[in-house]
């Protein structure tokens, strides 16, 4: 069945039914002119993030699994809220749909979106739906975080230890595998990298925990690759960074696949994007205590990867103490490269 056979009202009704779950008390979702969210009485700030996905630019109908796309669409927004130390709560989803699009496609997309919503405790409260030539999706996600503890990009200080909450490069490895023209059967490790690319796990619990720790100065999520994301931290905070390549955390799967395919591991870990781990800078005197606490909570340590310096815009990489060049580019929608 196609969208044109269903009509707007029926379509919205189907969306409402798919997301008909228990709501936090006092919340009014899909169906009225506006959603209603009771004011929180506690000492919290509201966090709001929004993302656009355009068919042809971000995904292709022929090659993308709609369920994975729905999952990832919400996951990347959850990651943005986690990156500020907040809890994601309410989503709005606006859709532009071509009338001849199959309902099955959009239903799978919505089911993926719903799965991430259930994983992260997010309720869909509304949106808008209209026809158009290409599929376009907009997600707005609202969350909240403890006042005065919201983690910004602008608070890194010279001398801070830079750390990440998980391995780098997996998603880029998965993407490389997916873009191979002659695709044979993938090994278990390869399948795992592909899965991490298609269904990234936002570090929400980690973000919530880290958000409560005073000794963290700046935090962001790794969406474009640390080469590019560190430049953004640097711009916002007015610091530089020295990063030690041998300390970058990689997964067993990535090392196995990169070795068998002769991939440049450092390039993937520095310039690959979409890992959605958290990148943070920490008061150096308190790092050890912080990583012990993190280990106790999550069963793995934070990984220190370098330090912040007083030199704004400096981004230097070292291997075993020796400065090395890494082709930094990250991903930029308009093709620009970050400053060298
Ligand atoms: P309005 O004319 O006021 O924009 P609509 O008919 O567009 O109202 O929407 C009716 C209800 O359905 C609203 O509560 C709106 O938030 C919700 N809604 C519309 N499109 C979507 C969507 N794609 N996802 C979730 N809720 C939606
Ligand atoms: Mg409307």
mmCIF file of C-alpha atoms and ligand atoms in Angstrom:
data_model
loop_
_atom_site.group_PDB
_atom_site.id
_atom_site.type_symbol
_atom_site.label_atom_id
_atom_site.label_comp_id
_atom_site.label_asym_id
_atom_site.label_seq_id
_atom_site.Cartn_x
_atom_site.Cartn_y
_atom_site.Cartn_z
ATOM 1 C CA UNK A 1 0.000 0.000 0.000
ATOM 2 C CA UNK A 2 1.230 3.476 -0.875
ATOM 3 C CA UNK A 3 1.004 6.695 1.130
ATOM 4 C CA UNK A 4 -1.414 8.162 -1.433
ATOM 5 C CA UNK A 5 -3.859 5.325 -0.722
ATOM 6 C CA UNK A 6 -3.811 6.084 2.978
ATOM 7 C CA UNK A 7 -4.131 9.860 3.207
ATOM 8 C CA UNK A 8 -2.765 12.273 5.775
ATOM 9 C CA UNK A 9 -5.258 11.709 8.596
ATOM 10 C CA UNK A 10 -5.051 7.932 8.362
ATOM 11 C CA UNK A 11 -1.287 8.175 8.199
ATOM 12 C CA UNK A 12 -1.034 10.266 11.346
ATOM 13 C CA UNK A 13 -3.439 7.885 13.037
ATOM 14 C CA UNK A 14 -1.200 4.960 12.140
ATOM 15 C CA UNK A 15 1.811 6.806 13.529
ATOM 16 C CA UNK A 16 -0.116 7.569 16.716
ATOM 17 C CA UNK A 17 -1.048 3.900 17.138
ATOM 18 C CA UNK A 18 2.532 2.749 16.590
ATOM 19 C CA UNK A 19 3.692 5.067 19.362
ATOM 20 C CA UNK A 20 0.772 4.547 21.680
ATOM 21 C CA UNK A 21 2.778 3.875 24.802
ATOM 22 C CA UNK A 22 2.601 4.946 28.368
ATOM 23 C CA UNK A 23 3.447 8.639 28.734
ATOM 24 C CA UNK A 24 5.007 10.401 31.668
ATOM 25 C CA UNK A 25 2.207 11.859 33.791
ATOM 26 C CA UNK A 26 0.649 15.104 32.579
ATOM 27 C CA UNK A 27 2.150 14.800 29.087
ATOM 28 C CA UNK A 28 -0.156 15.182 26.072
ATOM 29 C CA UNK A 29 1.187 13.722 22.825
ATOM 30 C CA UNK A 30 -0.003 13.267 19.248
ATOM 31 C CA UNK A 31 -3.538 14.377 18.414
ATOM 32 C CA UNK A 32 -4.067 17.883 19.727
ATOM 33 C CA UNK A 33 -2.902 21.193 18.286
ATOM 34 C CA UNK A 34 0.126 21.181 20.533
ATOM 35 C CA UNK A 35 1.890 18.719 22.743
ATOM 36 C CA UNK A 36 1.788 19.561 26.432
ATOM 37 C CA UNK A 37 4.751 19.015 28.739
ATOM 38 C CA UNK A 38 4.406 19.954 32.396
ATOM 39 C CA UNK A 39 7.071 22.341 33.660
ATOM 40 C CA UNK A 40 9.708 20.541 35.675
ATOM 41 C CA UNK A 41 9.881 21.902 39.159
ATOM 42 C CA UNK A 42 13.374 20.645 39.825
ATOM 43 C CA UNK A 43 16.516 22.567 39.121
ATOM 44 C CA UNK A 44 17.045 21.561 35.509
ATOM 45 C CA UNK A 45 17.718 23.175 32.148
ATOM 46 C CA UNK A 46 15.944 22.228 28.945
ATOM 47 C CA UNK A 47 18.075 20.831 26.107
ATOM 48 C CA UNK A 48 16.836 20.941 22.515
ATOM 49 C CA UNK A 49 18.435 19.507 19.389
ATOM 50 C CA UNK A 50 17.228 19.124 15.817
ATOM 51 C CA UNK A 51 18.412 17.163 12.779
ATOM 52 C CA UNK A 52 17.436 16.982 9.130
ATOM 53 C CA UNK A 53 17.777 13.908 6.944
ATOM 54 C CA UNK A 54 17.327 14.223 3.207
ATOM 55 C CA UNK A 55 16.955 11.356 0.768
ATOM 56 C CA UNK A 56 19.833 11.478 -1.708
ATOM 57 C CA UNK A 57 22.040 13.485 0.648
ATOM 58 C CA UNK A 58 21.994 11.303 3.772
ATOM 59 C CA UNK A 59 20.509 8.036 2.573
ATOM 60 C CA UNK A 60 19.155 6.250 -0.489
ATOM 61 C CA UNK A 61 15.821 4.490 -0.556
ATOM 62 C CA UNK A 62 17.264 1.563 -2.538
ATOM 63 C CA UNK A 63 20.210 0.791 -0.287
ATOM 64 C CA UNK A 64 19.141 1.846 3.212
ATOM 65 C CA UNK A 65 17.254 -0.400 5.591
ATOM 66 C CA UNK A 66 14.386 1.838 6.769
ATOM 67 C CA UNK A 67 14.401 0.231 10.197
ATOM 68 C CA UNK A 68 18.093 0.975 10.746
ATOM 69 C CA UNK A 69 17.565 4.481 9.405
ATOM 70 C CA UNK A 70 14.758 5.120 11.888
ATOM 71 C CA UNK A 71 16.859 3.766 14.729
ATOM 72 C CA UNK A 72 19.890 5.831 13.804
ATOM 73 C CA UNK A 73 17.891 9.001 13.158
ATOM 74 C CA UNK A 74 16.796 9.094 16.773
ATOM 75 C CA UNK A 75 20.077 7.655 18.103
ATOM 76 C CA UNK A 76 22.149 10.566 16.805
ATOM 77 C CA UNK A 77 19.845 13.040 18.536
ATOM 78 C CA UNK A 78 19.946 11.041 21.772
ATOM 79 C CA UNK A 79 23.722 11.211 21.477
ATOM 80 C CA UNK A 80 23.595 15.026 21.230
ATOM 81 C CA UNK A 81 21.610 15.268 24.451
ATOM 82 C CA UNK A 82 23.927 12.745 26.143
ATOM 83 C CA UNK A 83 26.887 14.853 25.034
ATOM 84 C CA UNK A 84 25.654 17.712 27.234
ATOM 85 C CA UNK A 85 25.109 15.390 30.183
ATOM 86 C CA UNK A 86 21.332 15.407 29.726
ATOM 87 C CA UNK A 87 18.442 12.976 29.675
ATOM 88 C CA UNK A 88 16.510 12.795 26.382
ATOM 89 C CA UNK A 89 12.718 12.822 26.834
ATOM 90 C CA UNK A 90 10.477 13.992 24.004
ATOM 91 C CA UNK A 91 10.778 13.735 20.238
ATOM 92 C CA UNK A 92 8.994 15.471 17.361
ATOM 93 C CA UNK A 93 9.179 13.899 13.923
ATOM 94 C CA UNK A 94 8.302 15.811 10.777
ATOM 95 C CA UNK A 95 8.071 13.956 7.498
ATOM 96 C CA UNK A 96 8.023 14.919 3.849
ATOM 97 C CA UNK A 97 6.828 11.869 1.920
ATOM 98 C CA UNK A 98 6.312 11.224 -1.800
ATOM 99 C CA UNK A 99 2.738 9.984 -2.372
ATOM 100 C CA UNK A 100 3.966 6.828 -4.122
ATOM 101 C CA UNK A 101 6.175 5.744 -1.205
ATOM 102 C CA UNK A 102 5.209 2.345 0.209
ATOM 103 C CA UNK A 103 3.638 2.407 3.670
ATOM 104 C CA UNK A 104 5.786 -0.620 4.546
ATOM 105 C CA UNK A 105 8.887 1.514 4.152
ATOM 106 C CA UNK A 106 7.683 4.235 6.462
ATOM 107 C CA UNK A 107 6.304 1.701 8.936
ATOM 108 C CA UNK A 108 9.727 0.030 9.164
ATOM 109 C CA UNK A 109 11.341 3.436 9.626
ATOM 110 C CA UNK A 110 8.914 4.209 12.445
ATOM 111 C CA UNK A 111 9.548 0.849 14.095
ATOM 112 C CA UNK A 112 13.288 1.503 14.117
ATOM 113 C CA UNK A 113 12.649 4.961 15.541
ATOM 114 C CA UNK A 114 10.397 3.445 18.186
ATOM 115 C CA UNK A 115 13.032 0.849 19.149
ATOM 116 C CA UNK A 116 15.546 3.617 19.871
ATOM 117 C CA UNK A 117 12.820 5.523 21.709
ATOM 118 C CA UNK A 118 12.240 2.543 23.964
ATOM 119 C CA UNK A 119 15.976 2.037 24.510
ATOM 120 C CA UNK A 120 16.408 5.659 25.551
ATOM 121 C CA UNK A 121 13.094 6.440 27.271
ATOM 122 C CA UNK A 122 12.008 8.939 24.614
ATOM 123 C CA UNK A 123 8.309 9.463 23.735
ATOM 124 C CA UNK A 124 7.154 10.776 20.356
ATOM 125 C CA UNK A 125 4.910 13.769 21.081
ATOM 126 C CA UNK A 126 4.124 15.104 17.619
ATOM 127 C CA UNK A 127 5.378 16.388 14.326
ATOM 128 C CA UNK A 128 4.095 17.353 10.930
ATOM 129 C CA UNK A 129 3.462 15.413 7.750
ATOM 130 C CA UNK A 130 3.360 16.706 4.223
ATOM 131 C CA UNK A 131 3.883 15.532 0.668
ATOM 132 C CA UNK A 132 6.930 16.251 -1.464
ATOM 133 C CA UNK A 133 9.192 14.773 -4.123
ATOM 134 C CA UNK A 134 11.843 13.320 -1.854
ATOM 135 C CA UNK A 135 11.723 11.821 1.597
ATOM 136 C CA UNK A 136 12.840 14.378 4.178
ATOM 137 C CA UNK A 137 12.815 13.771 7.902
ATOM 138 C CA UNK A 138 13.289 16.197 10.731
ATOM 139 C CA UNK A 139 13.693 15.118 14.318
ATOM 140 C CA UNK A 140 13.591 17.516 17.213
ATOM 141 C CA UNK A 141 14.537 16.023 20.540
ATOM 142 C CA UNK A 142 13.951 17.660 23.892
ATOM 143 C CA UNK A 143 15.668 16.645 27.081
ATOM 144 C CA UNK A 144 16.895 18.129 30.298
ATOM 145 C CA UNK A 145 19.997 18.249 32.389
ATOM 146 C CA UNK A 146 21.057 19.403 35.842
ATOM 147 C CA UNK A 147 21.439 23.187 36.066
ATOM 148 C CA UNK A 148 25.074 24.369 36.222
ATOM 149 C CA UNK A 149 26.312 20.923 35.228
ATOM 150 C CA UNK A 150 25.402 21.015 31.543
ATOM 151 C CA UNK A 151 28.577 20.134 29.634
ATOM 152 C CA UNK A 152 29.521 22.613 26.928
ATOM 153 C CA UNK A 153 32.134 22.570 24.169
ATOM 154 C CA UNK A 154 33.560 25.842 25.353
ATOM 155 C CA UNK A 155 34.951 24.915 28.760
ATOM 156 C CA UNK A 156 38.122 22.939 27.986
ATOM 157 C CA UNK A 157 41.179 24.298 29.818
ATOM 158 C CA UNK A 158 44.892 24.030 28.980
ATOM 159 C CA UNK A 159 46.328 21.042 30.848
ATOM 160 C CA UNK A 160 43.056 19.083 30.766
ATOM 161 C CA UNK A 161 43.222 15.390 29.983
ATOM 162 C CA UNK A 162 41.269 14.472 26.857
ATOM 163 C CA UNK A 163 39.376 11.179 27.050
ATOM 164 C CA UNK A 164 36.796 9.119 25.172
ATOM 165 C CA UNK A 165 34.135 6.715 26.428
ATOM 166 C CA UNK A 166 34.566 3.984 23.823
ATOM 167 C CA UNK A 167 36.365 2.718 20.717
ATOM 168 C CA UNK A 168 36.910 4.831 17.614
ATOM 169 C CA UNK A 169 36.734 3.898 13.948
ATOM 170 C CA UNK A 170 34.209 1.057 14.070
ATOM 171 C CA UNK A 171 31.524 2.948 12.221
ATOM 172 C CA UNK A 172 33.949 4.108 9.536
ATOM 173 C CA UNK A 173 35.077 0.492 9.121
ATOM 174 C CA UNK A 174 31.466 -0.618 8.741
ATOM 175 C CA UNK A 175 30.844 2.086 6.169
ATOM 176 C CA UNK A 176 33.929 1.022 4.193
ATOM 177 C CA UNK A 177 32.644 -2.547 4.111
ATOM 178 C CA UNK A 178 29.202 -1.412 2.983
ATOM 179 C CA UNK A 179 30.646 0.669 0.176
ATOM 180 C CA UNK A 180 32.692 -2.182 -1.289
ATOM 181 C CA UNK A 181 31.371 -2.805 -4.760
ATOM 182 C CA UNK A 182 31.845 -6.549 -4.868
ATOM 183 C CA UNK A 183 30.375 -7.586 -1.553
ATOM 184 C CA UNK A 184 30.882 -11.165 -0.528
ATOM 185 C CA UNK A 185 29.853 -12.779 2.706
ATOM 186 C CA UNK A 186 31.097 -10.836 5.714
ATOM 187 C CA UNK A 187 32.978 -12.362 8.635
ATOM 188 C CA UNK A 188 31.506 -12.093 12.144
ATOM 189 C CA UNK A 189 33.822 -9.172 12.919
ATOM 190 C CA UNK A 190 32.892 -7.418 9.688
ATOM 191 C CA UNK A 191 29.211 -7.916 10.422
ATOM 192 C CA UNK A 192 29.731 -6.343 13.831
ATOM 193 C CA UNK A 193 31.368 -3.230 12.330
ATOM 194 C CA UNK A 194 28.519 -2.889 9.846
ATOM 195 C CA UNK A 195 26.015 -3.207 12.674
ATOM 196 C CA UNK A 196 27.792 -0.482 14.662
ATOM 197 C CA UNK A 197 27.582 1.775 11.641
ATOM 198 C CA UNK A 198 23.909 1.079 11.042
ATOM 199 C CA UNK A 199 22.696 0.953 14.634
ATOM 200 C CA UNK A 200 25.058 3.053 16.730
ATOM 201 C CA UNK A 201 24.553 2.934 20.483
ATOM 202 C CA UNK A 202 24.465 6.465 21.887
ATOM 203 C CA UNK A 203 26.356 6.713 25.168
ATOM 204 C CA UNK A 204 23.341 7.953 27.060
ATOM 205 C CA UNK A 205 23.949 6.327 30.443
ATOM 206 C CA UNK A 206 27.588 7.336 30.235
ATOM 207 C CA UNK A 207 26.557 10.922 29.420
ATOM 208 C CA UNK A 208 24.125 11.045 32.328
ATOM 209 C CA UNK A 209 26.790 9.828 34.720
ATOM 210 C CA UNK A 210 29.521 12.080 33.324
ATOM 211 C CA UNK A 211 27.123 15.016 33.384
ATOM 212 C CA UNK A 212 27.020 14.836 37.172
ATOM 213 C CA UNK A 213 30.795 15.010 37.590
ATOM 214 C CA UNK A 214 32.189 18.459 38.305
ATOM 215 C CA UNK A 215 35.721 17.724 37.140
ATOM 216 C CA UNK A 216 34.633 17.392 33.523
ATOM 217 C CA UNK A 217 35.111 20.729 31.806
ATOM 218 C CA UNK A 218 33.972 20.162 28.215
ATOM 219 C CA UNK A 219 32.125 17.351 26.488
ATOM 220 C CA UNK A 220 30.785 16.547 23.014
ATOM 221 C CA UNK A 221 29.899 13.451 21.018
ATOM 222 C CA UNK A 222 32.110 12.120 18.248
ATOM 223 C CA UNK A 223 30.000 12.428 15.136
ATOM 224 C CA UNK A 224 32.495 13.526 12.490
ATOM 225 C CA UNK A 225 35.676 11.866 13.758
ATOM 226 C CA UNK A 226 37.983 13.171 16.497
ATOM 227 C CA UNK A 227 40.187 14.952 13.927
ATOM 228 C CA UNK A 228 37.302 17.217 13.090
ATOM 229 C CA UNK A 229 35.492 17.198 16.435
ATOM 230 C CA UNK A 230 38.620 18.176 18.385
ATOM 231 C CA UNK A 231 38.956 21.194 16.098
ATOM 232 C CA UNK A 232 35.478 22.241 17.098
ATOM 233 C CA UNK A 233 36.291 21.865 20.783
ATOM 234 C CA UNK A 234 39.435 23.830 20.136
ATOM 235 C CA UNK A 235 37.533 26.646 18.415
ATOM 236 C CA UNK A 236 34.931 26.867 21.139
ATOM 237 C CA UNK A 237 37.308 26.621 24.075
ATOM 238 C CA UNK A 238 40.318 28.488 22.712
ATOM 239 C CA UNK A 239 42.715 25.628 23.419
ATOM 240 C CA UNK A 240 44.794 23.207 21.348
ATOM 241 C CA UNK A 241 45.262 19.454 21.627
ATOM 242 C CA UNK A 242 48.104 16.950 21.597
ATOM 243 C CA UNK A 243 46.858 13.463 20.869
ATOM 244 C CA UNK A 244 48.815 10.230 21.238
ATOM 245 C CA UNK A 245 47.834 7.800 18.507
ATOM 246 C CA UNK A 246 48.945 4.668 20.362
ATOM 247 C CA UNK A 247 46.433 5.449 23.103
ATOM 248 C CA UNK A 248 43.361 5.657 20.851
ATOM 249 C CA UNK A 249 40.998 2.840 21.804
ATOM 250 C CA UNK A 250 40.081 0.408 19.042
ATOM 251 C CA UNK A 251 37.785 -2.583 19.142
ATOM 252 C CA UNK A 252 39.064 -6.120 18.666
ATOM 253 C CA UNK A 253 36.768 -6.375 15.642
ATOM 254 C CA UNK A 254 38.237 -3.299 13.961
ATOM 255 C CA UNK A 255 41.827 -4.409 14.553
ATOM 256 C CA UNK A 256 41.047 -7.854 13.138
ATOM 257 C CA UNK A 257 39.336 -6.539 10.010
ATOM 258 C CA UNK A 258 41.835 -3.701 9.451
ATOM 259 C CA UNK A 259 44.727 -6.154 9.670
ATOM 260 C CA UNK A 260 43.207 -8.613 7.234
ATOM 261 C CA UNK A 261 42.355 -5.841 4.762
ATOM 262 C CA UNK A 262 45.447 -3.666 5.265
ATOM 263 C CA UNK A 263 43.400 -0.647 6.278
ATOM 264 C CA UNK A 264 45.086 2.345 7.887
ATOM 265 C CA UNK A 265 43.782 1.992 11.434
ATOM 266 C CA UNK A 266 44.837 5.482 12.559
ATOM 267 C CA UNK A 267 43.156 7.107 9.613
ATOM 268 C CA UNK A 268 39.878 5.341 10.438
ATOM 269 C CA UNK A 269 40.096 6.214 14.133
ATOM 270 C CA UNK A 270 40.984 9.869 13.596
ATOM 271 C CA UNK A 271 39.034 10.739 10.470
ATOM 272 C CA UNK A 272 36.180 8.251 10.536
ATOM 273 C CA UNK A 273 32.913 9.547 11.935
ATOM 274 C CA UNK A 274 29.679 8.390 13.483
ATOM 275 C CA UNK A 275 31.030 6.466 16.451
ATOM 276 C CA UNK A 276 28.884 8.520 18.851
ATOM 277 C CA UNK A 277 31.182 7.912 21.790
ATOM 278 C CA UNK A 278 31.694 10.902 24.089
ATOM 279 C CA UNK A 279 34.790 13.086 23.989
ATOM 280 C CA UNK A 280 35.581 14.965 27.185
ATOM 281 C CA UNK A 281 38.232 17.083 28.838
ATOM 282 C CA UNK A 282 38.954 16.626 32.517
ATOM 283 C CA UNK A 283 40.810 18.381 35.317
ATOM 284 C CA UNK A 284 44.115 16.405 35.275
ATOM 285 C CA UNK A 285 44.299 16.114 39.070
ATOM 286 C CA UNK A 286 40.959 14.375 39.163
ATOM 287 C CA UNK A 287 41.181 12.127 36.139
ATOM 288 C CA UNK A 288 42.244 9.030 38.023
ATOM 289 C CA UNK A 289 39.360 9.248 40.454
ATOM 290 C CA UNK A 290 36.962 9.900 37.582
ATOM 291 C CA UNK A 291 38.061 6.919 35.533
ATOM 292 C CA UNK A 292 37.903 4.678 38.645
ATOM 293 C CA UNK A 293 34.321 5.787 39.185
ATOM 294 C CA UNK A 294 33.521 5.236 35.520
ATOM 295 C CA UNK A 295 35.050 1.760 35.666
ATOM 296 C CA UNK A 296 32.981 0.883 38.721
ATOM 297 C CA UNK A 297 29.826 2.102 36.973
ATOM 298 C CA UNK A 298 30.337 0.776 33.442
ATOM 299 C CA UNK A 299 32.894 -2.018 33.761
ATOM 300 C CA UNK A 300 35.436 -0.307 31.524
ATOM 301 C CA UNK A 301 37.699 2.714 32.030
ATOM 302 C CA UNK A 302 37.663 6.048 30.283
ATOM 303 C CA UNK A 303 40.528 6.183 27.809
ATOM 304 C CA UNK A 304 42.888 9.149 28.026
ATOM 305 C CA UNK A 305 44.073 10.060 24.508
ATOM 306 C CA UNK A 306 45.977 13.292 25.037
ATOM 307 C CA UNK A 307 46.022 16.723 26.640
ATOM 308 C CA UNK A 308 44.701 20.199 25.978
ATOM 309 C CA UNK A 309 47.285 22.930 25.379
ATOM 310 C CA UNK A 310 47.177 26.723 25.607
ATOM 311 C CA UNK A 311 47.687 27.102 21.865
ATOM 312 C CA UNK A 312 44.337 27.752 20.253
ATOM 313 C CA UNK A 313 43.817 25.811 17.028
ATOM 314 C CA UNK A 314 46.796 23.495 17.539
ATOM 315 C CA UNK A 315 46.005 19.861 16.792
ATOM 316 C CA UNK A 316 49.112 17.679 16.952
ATOM 317 C CA UNK A 317 49.343 13.921 16.769
ATOM 318 C CA UNK A 318 52.188 11.859 18.202
ATOM 319 C CA UNK A 319 53.201 8.243 17.849
ATOM 320 C CA UNK A 320 55.461 7.021 20.674
ATOM 321 C CA UNK A 321 56.276 10.651 21.442
ATOM 322 C CA UNK A 322 57.212 11.543 17.864
ATOM 323 C CA UNK A 323 55.051 14.098 16.005
ATOM 324 C CA UNK A 324 53.273 12.588 13.001
ATOM 325 C CA UNK A 325 50.942 13.967 10.371
ATOM 326 C CA UNK A 326 47.467 12.535 10.067
ATOM 327 C CA UNK A 327 45.383 13.582 7.106
ATOM 328 C CA UNK A 328 42.638 15.416 8.930
ATOM 329 C CA UNK A 329 39.380 15.880 7.181
ATOM 330 C CA UNK A 330 36.389 14.523 9.052
ATOM 331 C CA UNK A 331 33.112 14.964 7.280
ATOM 332 C CA UNK A 332 31.709 18.289 6.169
ATOM 333 C CA UNK A 333 28.464 18.602 4.257
ATOM 334 C CA UNK A 334 29.706 21.408 2.064
ATOM 335 C CA UNK A 335 33.053 19.817 1.346
ATOM 336 C CA UNK A 336 35.169 22.263 3.323
ATOM 337 C CA UNK A 337 38.117 20.950 5.302
ATOM 338 C CA UNK A 338 38.804 22.007 8.855
ATOM 339 C CA UNK A 339 41.688 24.378 9.340
ATOM 340 C CA UNK A 340 45.048 22.580 9.366
HETATM 341 P P1 LIG B 1 -1.862 20.811 12.507
HETATM 342 O O1 LIG B 1 -2.772 21.044 11.389
HETATM 343 O O2 LIG B 1 -2.220 21.504 13.779
HETATM 344 O O3 LIG B 1 -0.414 20.922 12.149
HETATM 345 P P2 LIG B 1 -1.754 18.015 12.015
HETATM 346 O O4 LIG B 1 -2.999 17.525 11.418
HETATM 347 O O5 LIG B 1 -0.582 18.276 11.154
HETATM 348 O O6 LIG B 1 -2.094 19.280 12.917
HETATM 349 O O7 LIG B 1 -1.289 17.017 13.134
HETATM 350 C C1 LIG B 1 -2.222 16.460 14.023
HETATM 351 C C2 LIG B 1 -1.482 15.834 15.166
HETATM 352 O O8 LIG B 1 -0.648 14.820 14.682
HETATM 353 C C3 LIG B 1 -0.588 16.800 15.924
HETATM 354 O O9 LIG B 1 -0.628 16.440 17.295
HETATM 355 C C4 LIG B 1 0.769 16.539 15.354
HETATM 356 O O10 LIG B 1 1.793 16.826 16.284
HETATM 357 C C5 LIG B 1 0.695 15.061 15.040
HETATM 358 N N1 LIG B 1 1.573 14.668 13.908
HETATM 359 C C6 LIG B 1 1.498 15.065 12.617
HETATM 360 N N2 LIG B 1 2.463 14.494 11.885
HETATM 361 C C7 LIG B 1 3.172 13.720 12.726
HETATM 362 C C8 LIG B 1 4.316 12.883 12.593
HETATM 363 N N3 LIG B 1 4.955 12.724 11.408
HETATM 364 N N4 LIG B 1 4.773 12.256 13.681
HETATM 365 C C9 LIG B 1 4.174 12.395 14.868
HETATM 366 N N5 LIG B 1 3.100 13.161 15.068
HETATM 367 C C10 LIG B 1 2.603 13.822 14.014
HETATM 368 MG MG1 LIG B 2 0.315 19.870 10.387
#
